[in-house]
């Protein structure tokens, strides 16, 4: 249950509460603390209104919270978060954990300010931006131009496809130079996940010897390379480490992965691959849908692996007619923030094989970039979350003391400091705030 409270405090920006000397948070009252934030333990599910959104939470009544003297009593948020993270509860259209975390921030801030306590909010994303773009590409297919394809007339083979058998950069599926040019114009930083097996139960893939030049090209252009974990019936840390080691022979150290073909049972999958040498994963998404598979778009810990949820995959988006470009696609990212995580396969950039798919991606990205300009790859998001986890805030006599325990990221952290009638924001650069300082 501690992990779910950590998730709540991270997204709400109130992680400092857990170690505050005057505030207790949990299910049982602590008489030694000045203030208590208590969760009701409940096995009942109620639909309640949070931030003008109807969501399912564990609560014995429709009453969201109540205050009595030094105690704030609130519904069973930890159990609610746990059930969404384990996919026992699910609402793909709403980031329920994000919504309830922001509501939690609001009522806790009000409770503490009324008691003349200063309240710092550690914004969960860099610069205090509401959302961050995470663009990734699963390299399922390296080339179209193979004998098994080019002599099939229904594939509309052209002369360029035959020529591409000699020069892979002319292949309709390769597209990496097109992708980099497209992304660099938009200041997008992306991650490419490579598969290690030449063939799986779905199709022929490629050898890493064949992909070596492509990998070098991407690395030289400052792209992150990750593991596209093979879709096997039995997954365990040993299998993950073997696959990772194979890819590292071609690219050097990698820290992230995504399972090929995603998974229908994410919670079972992430538990099976935990305690391997992988640091982050980005598998929590849908094969045939778009939305919030684990109730949040923020990076969250499962055991020792940081999960960066996947919001949208190209094929699912294009095959859902009701989800084609519409005004609601970015609604919750503008409202609740989080990681706007998009998976676009390199072969999807082929207008010849997938007409209209690139135009759909351009619509999404252009709509997003009009209001947000920050893009990070998977490794940068992982290091950011590690940095957030390694800062500590202590409040004494209305003064805020910040301690940066370790430096993982150079991205600035925004802290909004609320007092009774004022709010000010400060940007913290970790290197400039090593050890302890007052802010």
PDB file of N, CA and C in Angstrom, residues 21-22 29-36:
ATOM      1  N   UNK A  21       7.474  16.247   9.896  1.00  0.00           N
ATOM      2  CA  UNK A  21       7.472  15.981  11.338  1.00  0.00           C
ATOM      3  C   UNK A  21       6.147  16.315  12.004  1.00  0.00           C
ATOM      4  N   UNK A  22       5.329  17.166  11.347  1.00  0.00           N
ATOM      5  CA  UNK A  22       4.075  17.589  11.979  1.00  0.00           C
ATOM      6  C   UNK A  22       2.831  16.980  11.350  1.00  0.00           C
ATOM      7  N   UNK A  29      -4.887   7.142  13.001  1.00  0.00           N
ATOM      8  CA  UNK A  29      -4.465   8.407  13.593  1.00  0.00           C
ATOM      9  C   UNK A  29      -3.139   8.248  14.343  1.00  0.00           C
ATOM     10  N   UNK A  30      -2.312   9.274  14.269  1.00  0.00           N
ATOM     11  CA  UNK A  30      -1.055   9.316  15.011  1.00  0.00           C
ATOM     12  C   UNK A  30      -1.127  10.499  15.975  1.00  0.00           C
ATOM     13  N   UNK A  31      -1.343  10.216  17.247  1.00  0.00           N
ATOM     14  CA  UNK A  31      -1.541  11.270  18.233  1.00  0.00           C
ATOM     15  C   UNK A  31      -0.327  12.134  18.469  1.00  0.00           C
ATOM     16  N   UNK A  32       0.851  11.677  18.017  1.00  0.00           N
ATOM     17  CA  UNK A  32       2.079  12.461  18.231  1.00  0.00           C
ATOM     18  C   UNK A  32       2.239  13.573  17.194  1.00  0.00           C
ATOM     19  N   UNK A  33       1.482  13.495  16.091  1.00  0.00           N
ATOM     20  CA  UNK A  33       1.599  14.491  15.028  1.00  0.00           C
ATOM     21  C   UNK A  33       0.563  15.598  15.219  1.00  0.00           C
ATOM     22  N   UNK A  34       0.892  16.786  14.701  1.00  0.00           N
ATOM     23  CA  UNK A  34       0.016  17.941  14.860  1.00  0.00           C
ATOM     24  C   UNK A  34      -1.237  17.820  13.997  1.00  0.00           C
ATOM     25  N   UNK A  35      -1.057  17.317  12.770  1.00  0.00           N
ATOM     26  CA  UNK A  35      -2.177  17.161  11.845  1.00  0.00           C
ATOM     27  C   UNK A  35      -2.209  15.736  11.302  1.00  0.00           C
ATOM     28  N   UNK A  36      -3.406  15.238  11.020  1.00  0.00           N
ATOM     29  CA  UNK A  36      -3.592  13.894  10.494  1.00  0.00           C
ATOM     30  C   UNK A  36      -4.391  13.935   9.198  1.00  0.00           C
TER      31      UNK A  36
END
